[in-house]
Short mmCIF file of C-alpha atoms (C1' of nucleotides) in Angstrom, two decimals:
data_model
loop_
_atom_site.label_atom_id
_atom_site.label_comp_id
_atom_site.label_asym_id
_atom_site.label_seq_id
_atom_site.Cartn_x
_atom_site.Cartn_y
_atom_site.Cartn_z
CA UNK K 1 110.51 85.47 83.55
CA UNK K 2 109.23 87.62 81.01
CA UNK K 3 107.64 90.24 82.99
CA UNK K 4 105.65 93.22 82.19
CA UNK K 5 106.73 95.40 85.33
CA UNK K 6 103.85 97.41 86.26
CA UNK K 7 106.16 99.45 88.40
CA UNK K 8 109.82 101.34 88.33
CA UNK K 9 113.28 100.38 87.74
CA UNK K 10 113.60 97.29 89.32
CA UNK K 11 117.61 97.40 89.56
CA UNK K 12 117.29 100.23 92.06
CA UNK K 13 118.89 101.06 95.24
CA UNK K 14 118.02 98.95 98.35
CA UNK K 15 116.93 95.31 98.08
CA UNK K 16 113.53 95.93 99.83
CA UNK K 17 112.85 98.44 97.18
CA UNK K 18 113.27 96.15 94.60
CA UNK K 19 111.50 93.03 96.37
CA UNK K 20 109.03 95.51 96.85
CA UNK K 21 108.71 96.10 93.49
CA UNK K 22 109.18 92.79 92.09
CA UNK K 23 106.20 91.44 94.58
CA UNK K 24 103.90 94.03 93.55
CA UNK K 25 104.81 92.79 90.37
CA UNK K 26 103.89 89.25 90.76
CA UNK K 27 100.59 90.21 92.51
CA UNK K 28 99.48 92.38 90.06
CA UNK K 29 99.73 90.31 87.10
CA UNK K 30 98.66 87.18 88.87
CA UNK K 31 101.76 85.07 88.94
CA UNK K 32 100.90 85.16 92.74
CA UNK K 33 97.30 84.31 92.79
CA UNK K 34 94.60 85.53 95.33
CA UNK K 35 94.51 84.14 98.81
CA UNK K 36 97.85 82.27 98.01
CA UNK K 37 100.29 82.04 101.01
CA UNK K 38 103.33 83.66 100.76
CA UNK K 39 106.02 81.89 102.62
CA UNK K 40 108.93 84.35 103.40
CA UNK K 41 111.05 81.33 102.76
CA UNK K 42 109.64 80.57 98.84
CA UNK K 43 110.40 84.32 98.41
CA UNK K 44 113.31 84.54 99.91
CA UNK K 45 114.65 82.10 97.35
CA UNK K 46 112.67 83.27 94.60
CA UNK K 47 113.82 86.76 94.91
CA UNK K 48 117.00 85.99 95.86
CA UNK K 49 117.41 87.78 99.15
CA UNK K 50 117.08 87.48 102.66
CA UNK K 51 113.90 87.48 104.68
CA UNK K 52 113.95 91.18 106.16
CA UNK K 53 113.79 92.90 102.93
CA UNK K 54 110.70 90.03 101.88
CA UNK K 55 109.23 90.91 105.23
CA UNK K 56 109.22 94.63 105.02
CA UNK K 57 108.13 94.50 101.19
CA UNK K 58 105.03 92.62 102.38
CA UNK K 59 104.43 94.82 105.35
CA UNK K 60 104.04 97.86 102.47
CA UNK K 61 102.14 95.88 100.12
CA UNK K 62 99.84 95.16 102.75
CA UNK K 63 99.40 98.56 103.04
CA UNK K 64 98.57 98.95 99.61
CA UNK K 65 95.97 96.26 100.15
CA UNK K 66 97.61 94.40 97.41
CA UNK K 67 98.64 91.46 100.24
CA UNK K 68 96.63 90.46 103.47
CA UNK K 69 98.40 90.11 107.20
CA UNK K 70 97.31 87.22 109.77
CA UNK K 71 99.05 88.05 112.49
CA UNK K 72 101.28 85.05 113.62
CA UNK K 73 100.40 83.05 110.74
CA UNK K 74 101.98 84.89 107.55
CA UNK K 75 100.44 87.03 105.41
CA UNK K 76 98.52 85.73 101.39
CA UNK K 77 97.75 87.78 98.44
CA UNK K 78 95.13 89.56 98.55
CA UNK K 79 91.90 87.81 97.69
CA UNK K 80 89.60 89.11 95.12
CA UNK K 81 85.86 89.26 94.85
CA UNK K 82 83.08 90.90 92.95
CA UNK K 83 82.73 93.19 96.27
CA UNK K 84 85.49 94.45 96.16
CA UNK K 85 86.15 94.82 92.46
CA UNK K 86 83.32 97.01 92.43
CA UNK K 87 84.40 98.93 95.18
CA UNK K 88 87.93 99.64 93.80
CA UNK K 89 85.82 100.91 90.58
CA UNK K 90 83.71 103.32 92.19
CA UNK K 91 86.18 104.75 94.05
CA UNK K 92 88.63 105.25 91.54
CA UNK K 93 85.97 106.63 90.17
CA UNK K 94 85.39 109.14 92.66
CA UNK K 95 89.25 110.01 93.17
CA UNK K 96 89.95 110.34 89.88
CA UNK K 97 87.41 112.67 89.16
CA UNK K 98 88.64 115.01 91.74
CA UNK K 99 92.54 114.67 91.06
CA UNK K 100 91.37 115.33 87.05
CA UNK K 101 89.29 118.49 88.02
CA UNK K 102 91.57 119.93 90.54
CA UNK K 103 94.84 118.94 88.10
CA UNK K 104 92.88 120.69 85.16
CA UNK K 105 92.67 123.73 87.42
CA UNK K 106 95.72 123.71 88.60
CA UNK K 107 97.46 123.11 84.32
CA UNK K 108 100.24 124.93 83.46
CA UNK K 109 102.24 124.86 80.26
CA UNK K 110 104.49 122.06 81.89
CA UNK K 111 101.27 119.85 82.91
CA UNK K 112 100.63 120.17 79.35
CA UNK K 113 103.78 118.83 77.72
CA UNK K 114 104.04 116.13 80.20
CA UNK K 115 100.73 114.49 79.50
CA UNK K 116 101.36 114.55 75.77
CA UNK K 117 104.84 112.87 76.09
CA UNK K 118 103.45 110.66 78.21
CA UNK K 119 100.70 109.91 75.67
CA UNK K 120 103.08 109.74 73.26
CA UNK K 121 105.15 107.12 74.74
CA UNK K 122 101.92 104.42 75.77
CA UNK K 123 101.13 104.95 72.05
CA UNK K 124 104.78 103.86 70.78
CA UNK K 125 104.80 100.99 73.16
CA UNK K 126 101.48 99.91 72.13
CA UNK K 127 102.32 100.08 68.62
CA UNK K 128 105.64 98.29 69.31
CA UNK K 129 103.57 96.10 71.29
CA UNK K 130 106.40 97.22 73.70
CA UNK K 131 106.78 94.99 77.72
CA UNK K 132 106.21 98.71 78.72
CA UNK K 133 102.91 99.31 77.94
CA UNK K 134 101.87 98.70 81.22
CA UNK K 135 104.12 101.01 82.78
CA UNK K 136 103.20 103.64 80.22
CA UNK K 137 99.99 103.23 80.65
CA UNK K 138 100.04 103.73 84.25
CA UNK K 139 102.28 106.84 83.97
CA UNK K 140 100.05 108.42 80.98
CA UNK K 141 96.74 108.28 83.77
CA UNK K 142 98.92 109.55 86.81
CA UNK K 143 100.68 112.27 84.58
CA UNK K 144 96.89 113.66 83.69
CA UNK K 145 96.64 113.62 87.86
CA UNK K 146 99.60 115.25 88.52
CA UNK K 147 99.07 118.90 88.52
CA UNK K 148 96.55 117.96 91.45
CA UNK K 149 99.00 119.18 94.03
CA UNK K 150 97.89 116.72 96.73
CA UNK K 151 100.36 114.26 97.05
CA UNK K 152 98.09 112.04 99.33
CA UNK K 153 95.08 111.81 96.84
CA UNK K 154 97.89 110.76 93.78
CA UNK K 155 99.08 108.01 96.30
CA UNK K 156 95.08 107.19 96.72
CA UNK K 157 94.83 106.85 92.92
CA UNK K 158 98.03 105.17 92.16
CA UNK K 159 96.98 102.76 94.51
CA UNK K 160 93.77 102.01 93.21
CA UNK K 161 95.28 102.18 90.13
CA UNK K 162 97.21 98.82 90.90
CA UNK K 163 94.58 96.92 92.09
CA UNK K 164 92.22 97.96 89.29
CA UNK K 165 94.56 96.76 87.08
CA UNK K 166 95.36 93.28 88.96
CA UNK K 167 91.27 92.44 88.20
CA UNK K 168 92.25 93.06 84.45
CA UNK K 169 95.41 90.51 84.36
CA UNK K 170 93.01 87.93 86.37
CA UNK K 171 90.62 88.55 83.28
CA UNK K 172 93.39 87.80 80.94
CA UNK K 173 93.02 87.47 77.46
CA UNK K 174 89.43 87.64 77.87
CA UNK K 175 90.14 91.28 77.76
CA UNK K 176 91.82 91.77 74.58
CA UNK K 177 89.10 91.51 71.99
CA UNK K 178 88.08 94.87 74.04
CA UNK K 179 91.18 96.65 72.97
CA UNK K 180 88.00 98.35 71.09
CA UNK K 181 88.49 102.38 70.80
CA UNK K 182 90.59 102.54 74.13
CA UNK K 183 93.21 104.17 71.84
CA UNK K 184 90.36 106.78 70.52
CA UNK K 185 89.25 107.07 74.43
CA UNK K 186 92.56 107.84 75.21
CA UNK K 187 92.99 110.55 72.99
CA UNK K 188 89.62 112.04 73.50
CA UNK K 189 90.91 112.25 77.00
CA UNK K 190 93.97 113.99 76.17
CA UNK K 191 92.75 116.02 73.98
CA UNK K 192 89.57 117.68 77.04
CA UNK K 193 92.52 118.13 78.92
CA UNK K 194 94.27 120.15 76.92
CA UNK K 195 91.61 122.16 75.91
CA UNK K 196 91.23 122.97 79.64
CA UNK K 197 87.70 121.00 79.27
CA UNK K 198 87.29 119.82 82.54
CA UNK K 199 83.71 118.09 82.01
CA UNK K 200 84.64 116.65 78.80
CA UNK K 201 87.43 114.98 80.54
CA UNK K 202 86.13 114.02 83.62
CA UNK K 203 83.03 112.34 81.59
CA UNK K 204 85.20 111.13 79.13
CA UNK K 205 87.62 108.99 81.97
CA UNK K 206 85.08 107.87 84.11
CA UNK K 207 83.40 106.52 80.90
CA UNK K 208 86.89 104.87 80.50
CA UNK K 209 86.62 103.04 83.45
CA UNK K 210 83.35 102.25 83.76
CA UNK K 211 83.36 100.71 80.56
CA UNK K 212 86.19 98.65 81.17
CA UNK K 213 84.70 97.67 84.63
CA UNK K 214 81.12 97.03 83.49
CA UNK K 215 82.68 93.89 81.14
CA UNK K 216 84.88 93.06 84.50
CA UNK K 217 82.00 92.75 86.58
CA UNK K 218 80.34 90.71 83.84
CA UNK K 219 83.79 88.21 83.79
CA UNK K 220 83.02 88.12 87.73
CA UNK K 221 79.53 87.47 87.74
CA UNK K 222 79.68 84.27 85.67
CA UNK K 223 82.16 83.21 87.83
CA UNK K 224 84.62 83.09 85.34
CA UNK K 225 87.25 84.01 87.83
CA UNK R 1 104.56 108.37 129.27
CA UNK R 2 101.18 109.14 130.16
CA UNK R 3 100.12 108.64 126.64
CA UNK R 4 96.82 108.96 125.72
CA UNK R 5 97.20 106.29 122.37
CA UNK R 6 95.22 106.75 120.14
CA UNK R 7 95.11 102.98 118.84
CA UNK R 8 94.22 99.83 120.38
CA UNK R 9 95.51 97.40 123.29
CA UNK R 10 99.22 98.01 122.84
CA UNK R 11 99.48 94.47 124.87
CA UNK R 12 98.43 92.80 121.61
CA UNK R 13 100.17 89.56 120.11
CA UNK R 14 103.20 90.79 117.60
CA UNK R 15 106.14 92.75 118.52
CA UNK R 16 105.74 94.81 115.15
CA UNK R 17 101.99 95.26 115.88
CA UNK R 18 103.41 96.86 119.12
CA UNK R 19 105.90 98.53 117.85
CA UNK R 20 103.51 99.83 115.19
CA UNK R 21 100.93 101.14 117.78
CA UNK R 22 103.14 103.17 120.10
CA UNK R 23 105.09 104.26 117.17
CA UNK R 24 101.98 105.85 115.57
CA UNK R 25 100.96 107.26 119.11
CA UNK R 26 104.61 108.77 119.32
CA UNK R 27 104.30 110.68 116.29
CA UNK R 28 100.51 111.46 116.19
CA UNK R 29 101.29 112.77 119.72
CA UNK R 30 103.92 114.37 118.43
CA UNK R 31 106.21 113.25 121.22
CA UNK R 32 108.39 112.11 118.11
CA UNK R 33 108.65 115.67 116.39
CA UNK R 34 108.21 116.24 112.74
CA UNK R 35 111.03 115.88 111.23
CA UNK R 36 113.20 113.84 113.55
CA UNK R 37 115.35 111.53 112.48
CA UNK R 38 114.07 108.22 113.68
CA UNK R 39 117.13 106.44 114.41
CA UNK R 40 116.38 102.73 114.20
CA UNK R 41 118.81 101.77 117.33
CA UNK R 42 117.13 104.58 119.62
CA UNK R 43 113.49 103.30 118.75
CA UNK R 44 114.85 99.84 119.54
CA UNK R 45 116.13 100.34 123.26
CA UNK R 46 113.03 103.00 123.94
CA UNK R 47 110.57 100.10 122.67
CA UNK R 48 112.54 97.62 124.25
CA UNK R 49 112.49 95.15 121.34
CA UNK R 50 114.62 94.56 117.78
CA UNK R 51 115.50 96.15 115.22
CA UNK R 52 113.70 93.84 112.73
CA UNK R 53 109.78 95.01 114.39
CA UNK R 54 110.76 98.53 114.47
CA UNK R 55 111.74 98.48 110.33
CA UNK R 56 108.70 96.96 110.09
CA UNK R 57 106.56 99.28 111.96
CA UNK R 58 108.49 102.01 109.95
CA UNK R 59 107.67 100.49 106.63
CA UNK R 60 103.67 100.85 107.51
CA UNK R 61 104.58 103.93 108.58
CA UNK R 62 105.50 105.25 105.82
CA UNK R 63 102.53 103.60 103.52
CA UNK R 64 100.22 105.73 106.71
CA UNK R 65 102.33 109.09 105.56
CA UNK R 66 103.45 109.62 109.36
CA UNK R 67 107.21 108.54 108.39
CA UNK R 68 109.25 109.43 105.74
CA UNK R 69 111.45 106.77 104.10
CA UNK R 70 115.05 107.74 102.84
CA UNK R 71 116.97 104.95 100.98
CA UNK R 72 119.60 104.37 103.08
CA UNK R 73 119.62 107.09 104.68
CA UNK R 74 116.66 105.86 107.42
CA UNK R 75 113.41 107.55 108.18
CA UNK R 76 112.39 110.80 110.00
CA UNK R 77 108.78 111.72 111.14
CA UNK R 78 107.29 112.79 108.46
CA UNK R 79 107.15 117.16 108.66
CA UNK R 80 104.29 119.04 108.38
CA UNK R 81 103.31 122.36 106.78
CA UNK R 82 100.52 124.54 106.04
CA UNK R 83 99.74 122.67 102.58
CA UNK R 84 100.38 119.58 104.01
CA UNK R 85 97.21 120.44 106.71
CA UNK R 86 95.07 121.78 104.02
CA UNK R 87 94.95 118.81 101.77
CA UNK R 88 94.25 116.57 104.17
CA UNK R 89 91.78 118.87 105.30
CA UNK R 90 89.93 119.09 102.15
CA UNK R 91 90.96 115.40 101.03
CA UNK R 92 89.15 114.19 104.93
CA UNK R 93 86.14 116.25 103.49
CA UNK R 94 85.57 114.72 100.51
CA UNK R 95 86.28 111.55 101.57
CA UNK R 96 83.96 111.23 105.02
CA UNK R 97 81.30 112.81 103.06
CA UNK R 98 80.98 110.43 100.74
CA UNK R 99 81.21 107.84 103.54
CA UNK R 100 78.77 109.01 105.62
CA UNK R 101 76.48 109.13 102.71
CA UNK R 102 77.16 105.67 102.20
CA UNK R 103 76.84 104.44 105.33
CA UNK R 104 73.82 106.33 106.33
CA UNK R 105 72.60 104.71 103.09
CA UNK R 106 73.28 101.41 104.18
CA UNK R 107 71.96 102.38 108.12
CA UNK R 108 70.67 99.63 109.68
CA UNK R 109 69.67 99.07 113.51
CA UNK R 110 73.07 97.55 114.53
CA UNK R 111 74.41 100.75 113.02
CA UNK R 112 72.32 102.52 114.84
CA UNK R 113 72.68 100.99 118.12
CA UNK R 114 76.56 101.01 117.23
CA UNK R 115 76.91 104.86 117.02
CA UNK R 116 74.89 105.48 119.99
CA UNK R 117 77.10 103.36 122.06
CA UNK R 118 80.23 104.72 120.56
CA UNK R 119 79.02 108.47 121.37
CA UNK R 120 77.96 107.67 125.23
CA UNK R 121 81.30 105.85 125.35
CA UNK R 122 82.76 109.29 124.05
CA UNK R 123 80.87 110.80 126.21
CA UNK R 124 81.85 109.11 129.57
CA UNK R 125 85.33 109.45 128.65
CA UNK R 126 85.42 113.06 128.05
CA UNK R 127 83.28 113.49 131.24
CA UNK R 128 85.54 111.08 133.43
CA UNK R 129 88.90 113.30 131.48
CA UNK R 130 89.85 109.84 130.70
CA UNK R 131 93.02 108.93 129.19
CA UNK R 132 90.86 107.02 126.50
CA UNK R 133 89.26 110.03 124.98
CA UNK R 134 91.53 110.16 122.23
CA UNK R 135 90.51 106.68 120.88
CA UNK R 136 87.02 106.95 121.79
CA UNK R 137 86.63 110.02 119.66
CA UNK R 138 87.94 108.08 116.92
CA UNK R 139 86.12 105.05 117.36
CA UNK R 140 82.84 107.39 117.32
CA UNK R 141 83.85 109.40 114.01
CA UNK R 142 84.81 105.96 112.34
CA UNK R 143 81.22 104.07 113.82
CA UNK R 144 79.42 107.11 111.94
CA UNK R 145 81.27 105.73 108.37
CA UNK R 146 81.38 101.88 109.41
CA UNK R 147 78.15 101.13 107.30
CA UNK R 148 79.57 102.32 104.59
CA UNK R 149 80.61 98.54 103.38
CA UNK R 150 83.89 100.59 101.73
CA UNK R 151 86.76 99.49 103.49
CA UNK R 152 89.45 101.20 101.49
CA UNK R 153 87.12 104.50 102.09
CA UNK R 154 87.13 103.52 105.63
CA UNK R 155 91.16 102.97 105.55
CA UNK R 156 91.95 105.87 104.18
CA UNK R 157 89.28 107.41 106.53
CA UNK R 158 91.29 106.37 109.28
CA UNK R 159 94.47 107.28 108.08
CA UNK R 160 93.28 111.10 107.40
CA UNK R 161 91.98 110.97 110.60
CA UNK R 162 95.60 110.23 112.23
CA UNK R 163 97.25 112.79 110.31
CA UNK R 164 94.79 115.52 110.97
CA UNK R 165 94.70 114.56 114.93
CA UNK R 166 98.56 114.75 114.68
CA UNK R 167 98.03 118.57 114.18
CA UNK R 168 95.53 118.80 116.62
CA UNK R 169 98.56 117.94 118.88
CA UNK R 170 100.99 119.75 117.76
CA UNK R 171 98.76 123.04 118.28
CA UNK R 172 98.33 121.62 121.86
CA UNK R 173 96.67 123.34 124.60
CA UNK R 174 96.29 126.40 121.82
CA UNK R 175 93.34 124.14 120.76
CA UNK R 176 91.65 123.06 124.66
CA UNK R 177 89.68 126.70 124.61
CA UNK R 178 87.65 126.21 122.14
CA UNK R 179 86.42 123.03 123.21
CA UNK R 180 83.40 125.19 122.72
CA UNK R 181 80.66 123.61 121.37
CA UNK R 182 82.63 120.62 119.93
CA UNK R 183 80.18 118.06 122.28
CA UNK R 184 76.74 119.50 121.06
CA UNK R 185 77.81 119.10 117.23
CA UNK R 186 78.93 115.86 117.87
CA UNK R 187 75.03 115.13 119.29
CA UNK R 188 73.78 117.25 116.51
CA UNK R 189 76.21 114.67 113.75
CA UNK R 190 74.60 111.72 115.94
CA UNK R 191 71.09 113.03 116.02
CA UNK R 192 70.97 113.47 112.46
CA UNK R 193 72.54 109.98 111.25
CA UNK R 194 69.70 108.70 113.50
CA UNK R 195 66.96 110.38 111.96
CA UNK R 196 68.91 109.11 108.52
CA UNK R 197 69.29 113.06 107.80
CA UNK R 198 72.01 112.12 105.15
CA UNK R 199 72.34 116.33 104.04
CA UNK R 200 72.28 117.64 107.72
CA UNK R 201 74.63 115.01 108.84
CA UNK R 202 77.10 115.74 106.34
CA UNK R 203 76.86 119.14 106.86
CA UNK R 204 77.43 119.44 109.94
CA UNK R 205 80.31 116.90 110.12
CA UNK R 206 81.76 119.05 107.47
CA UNK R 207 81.34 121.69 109.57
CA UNK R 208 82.74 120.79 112.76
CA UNK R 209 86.12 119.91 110.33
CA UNK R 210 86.25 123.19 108.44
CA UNK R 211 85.66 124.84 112.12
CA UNK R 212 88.77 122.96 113.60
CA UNK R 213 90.82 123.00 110.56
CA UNK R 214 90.39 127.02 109.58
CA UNK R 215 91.57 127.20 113.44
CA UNK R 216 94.23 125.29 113.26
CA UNK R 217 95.32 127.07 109.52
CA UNK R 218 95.55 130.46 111.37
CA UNK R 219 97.87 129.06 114.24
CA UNK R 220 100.07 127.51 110.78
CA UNK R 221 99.78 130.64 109.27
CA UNK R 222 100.80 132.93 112.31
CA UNK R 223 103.91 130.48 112.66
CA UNK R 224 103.05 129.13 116.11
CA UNK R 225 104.05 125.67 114.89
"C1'" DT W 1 84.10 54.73 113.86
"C1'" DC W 2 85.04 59.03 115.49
"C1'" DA W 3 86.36 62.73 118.63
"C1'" DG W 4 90.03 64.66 121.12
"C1'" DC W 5 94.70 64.88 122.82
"C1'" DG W 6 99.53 65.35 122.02
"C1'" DC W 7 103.51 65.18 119.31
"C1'" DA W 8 106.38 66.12 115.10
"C1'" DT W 9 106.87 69.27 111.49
"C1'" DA W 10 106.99 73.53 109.31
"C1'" DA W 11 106.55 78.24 109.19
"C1'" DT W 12 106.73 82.63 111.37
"C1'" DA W 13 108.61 86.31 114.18
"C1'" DT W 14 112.44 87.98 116.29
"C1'" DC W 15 117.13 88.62 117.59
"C1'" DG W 16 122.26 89.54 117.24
"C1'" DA W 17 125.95 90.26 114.21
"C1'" DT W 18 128.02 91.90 109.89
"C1'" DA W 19 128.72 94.41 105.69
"C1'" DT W 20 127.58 98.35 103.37
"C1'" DT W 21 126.77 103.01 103.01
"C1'" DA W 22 126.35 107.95 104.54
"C1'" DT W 23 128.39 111.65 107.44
"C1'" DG W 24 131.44 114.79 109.56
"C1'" DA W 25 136.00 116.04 110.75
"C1'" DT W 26 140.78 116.37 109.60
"C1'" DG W 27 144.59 117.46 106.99
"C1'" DC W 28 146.69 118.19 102.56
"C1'" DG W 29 147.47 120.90 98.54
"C1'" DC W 30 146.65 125.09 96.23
"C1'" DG X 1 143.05 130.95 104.19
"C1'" DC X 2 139.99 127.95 101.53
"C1'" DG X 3 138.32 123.98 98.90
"C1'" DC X 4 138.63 119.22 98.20
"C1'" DA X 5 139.84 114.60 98.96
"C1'" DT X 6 140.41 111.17 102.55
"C1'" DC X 7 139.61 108.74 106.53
"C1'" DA X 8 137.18 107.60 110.95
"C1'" DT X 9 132.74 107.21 112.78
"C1'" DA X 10 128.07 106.14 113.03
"C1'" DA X 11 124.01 104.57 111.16
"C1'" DT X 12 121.56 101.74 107.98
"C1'" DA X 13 120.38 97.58 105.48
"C1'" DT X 14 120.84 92.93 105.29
"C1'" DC X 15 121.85 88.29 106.58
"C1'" DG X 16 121.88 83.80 109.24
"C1'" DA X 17 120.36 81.57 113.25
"C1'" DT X 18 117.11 80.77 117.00
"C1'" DA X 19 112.92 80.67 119.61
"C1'" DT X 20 108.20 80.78 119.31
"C1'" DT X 21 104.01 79.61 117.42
"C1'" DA X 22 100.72 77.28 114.24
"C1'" DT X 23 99.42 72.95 111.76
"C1'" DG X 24 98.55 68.38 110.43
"C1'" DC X 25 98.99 63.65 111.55
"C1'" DG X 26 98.62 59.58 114.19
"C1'" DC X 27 97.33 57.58 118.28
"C1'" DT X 28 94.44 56.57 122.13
"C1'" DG X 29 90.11 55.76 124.27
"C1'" DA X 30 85.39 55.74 124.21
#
DNA sequence: TCAGCGCATAATATCGATATTATGATGCGC
DNA sequence: GCGCATCATAATATCGATATTATGCGCTGA
C-alpha cells in the first residue's frame, strides 16, 4: 500500500479508530478521490472489517468535512473546489494566527523543548526522505499551537490542517519543485518562537501558507485539478 | 419531555439523524448531565430505536464536543468547567466577529430580507413563550453570519453556539432575570447589519456575549453549577 | 422516437446476536 | 486485617443478516 499516514498509530485499539484513521488516510492523500462514492461494502472489504466501524468512521470524517453525507443515499468524499480551497486558506489563516499568538503567550520552558524536538524530527525524516514526513510535519505545526490552551481552537486547526493538506496531495508532484526555502521558513518560524517574537512568527507562518496556497490557487485556476 | 429542541424537525428521514437531534437537545438541555455515562442500551430503549443509530449519533457527537468518547469504555456527556466556558466564550468571539464582518460584507437584499424575517420570527416566539424560541434564537444569530459564504466558519459557528447555549441551561432559571434588555440589543445587532454598520454590529454582538458569558462565569465561579 | 411507468438490482440503514473487554465483588494468601 | 488475584457481571464493540430505499433499465403506449 505504501502509505504515508498523515495520522497516528494505525494498529491502535478499536477497529473504528483505526478505519477511522486509515479513511482519513485515503482521503487525504487522494487514493479516494473527490465526490467518489464510498460504498460501506468496498470498504468493508478493503479495510477488512465490518460495516459499523466503516459507518461510524465516516460519520466522524464527515464531521471533519473530509467526507460528505446524503442522507439515504451514502455518503462521497468530499469534493474540492477553488471556493473552498480558498476558504480553508484564509481560515487557517485566521486560526492559526490566534493559536500562535495566544501559544507564544502562554510558552513555557516545556513549549519550548517540544517544538524543537518536534522540529528536529520533520528535519530527520525529510533528510531520510522518511514515510513520516507527513506526520512530522503535521505534529511540528500543532506542537507550535499547543501551548494555546484551548483545546477546541487546536481541534479547529488540526482540522484545517488535514484538508489543507489533501489540496497539496491533489497537486501532486506539481508541488515538489516548490520544496524552495520551506526548510529555511521553517526554521525562521522556530526560531520567532523561541525568541518569544510573536509578530515575527505570526508573519513569518502566515507567509508560509499563503505562499504555498497562492501557487495552489494558481494549480486550481488553470484547471489543472 | 416538553423539550424545547433546539434543532430541526426531529420527524426527519434517518433514524441516526433522529437520534442525533434529540441526543444533542438532551445534552444541550442538559437533561443528559455532564458527565453521565451514556450507556448505549439506555439511549436505545429511551429513543426507541438500535444500537447501531445511537453509536452513530454518538460518533458526531463527539466531533460537536458535546460527548466524550472512551475506547471501549463508551461515552459520557461531555463535562463542563469554568475554562471550558471561557474558551468557547472567547473562541465564539473571535469567530462570529469575523463572520459577521464577512457576511455584512457580502449583504445583499435576500440577506437582508432573511434577517428581518428571522428576528420577527424570534420575536413572535418569545412573545407567544413558544416552545420554539430556542431554535428561533439560533436561526436569527446564524441568519446574521449566513452571508458570510464560509461554511466551515458557519459550522463551527453553530457548534460554539450549542456548547455555549448548553451553559445557558445548565445555569437555568438563574439566567430568566436578566432577560433584561437581551430583546432591544438583539434590534440594536439587527438595526445595525441593516444599515451595513459592520463596527457597531460587531460590537454590540460582542457585547451582548461578553454580557451573558461574564454572568454566567460568576455563577461558575461561585460554584452554583 | 421519446416520455413515463414499473420492475429488478444494488446499496443503504437498521436490527438482533455474539464476542470481547472493562468493572466490581469475593475470597485467598500474607 | 489488608492487598492482590480471580471470577462473575455488565457494558461495549463488532459482526452478519434483513428490511428499506434508491437507481437504472427495459417496456409500453402515445
Amino acid at each position: 500500500m505504501a502509505n504515508p499516514s498523515v495520522s497516528e498509530p494505525s494498529g491502535s485499539a478499536s477497529a473504528t479508530q483505526r478505519a477511522y484513521g486509515r479513511l482519513r488516510d485515503l482521503i487525504v492523500t487522494g487514493e479516494l478521490k473527490p465526490g467518489e462514492k464510498l460504498k460501506i461494502d468496498g470498504l468493508r472489504q478493503r479495510l477488512a472489517t465490518g460495516a459499523s466501524p466503516i459507518r461510524e468512521a465516516l460519520s466522524l470524517l464527515t464531521s471533519d468535512n473530509l467526507v460528505e453525507r446524503f442522507d439515504q443515499r451514502g455518503f462521497r468524499a468530499a469534493n474540492v473546489s477553488e471556493n473552498n480551497f480558498r476558504e480553508i486558506l484564509t481560515l487557517r489563516c485566521s486560526l492559526e494566527d490566534m493559536a500562535l499568538r495566544q501559544s507564544i503567550e502562554n510558552a513555557s520552558q516545556a513549549w519550548e523543548e517540544h517544538i524543537v524536538l518536534a522540529h528536529h524530527r520533520m528535519q530527520r525524516a525529510h533528510t531520510e526522505q522518511s514515510d513520516e514526513f507527513e506526520a512530522r510535519h503535521k505534529a511540528f505545526h500543532m506542537a507550535l499551537l499547543s501551548a494555546a490552551d484551548s483545546p477546541i481552537l487546536l481541534k479547529f486547526c488540526s482540522q484545517l490542517y488535514d484538508l489543507n493538506i489533501r489540496y497539496r496531495y491533489l497537486a501532486g508532484n506539481a508541488l515538489h519543485y516548490q520544496q524552495r526555502d520551506v526548510t529555511s521558513e521553517h526554521e525562521q518560524i522556530l526560531t520567532a518562537c523561541i525568541a518569544r517574537d510573536t509578530q515575527t512568527a505570526a508573519d513569518t507562518l502566515l507567509n508560509h501558507y499563503k505562499t504555498t496556497g497562492a501557487f495552489l490557487t494558481g494549480l486550481l485556476g488553470t484547471g489543472s485539478l
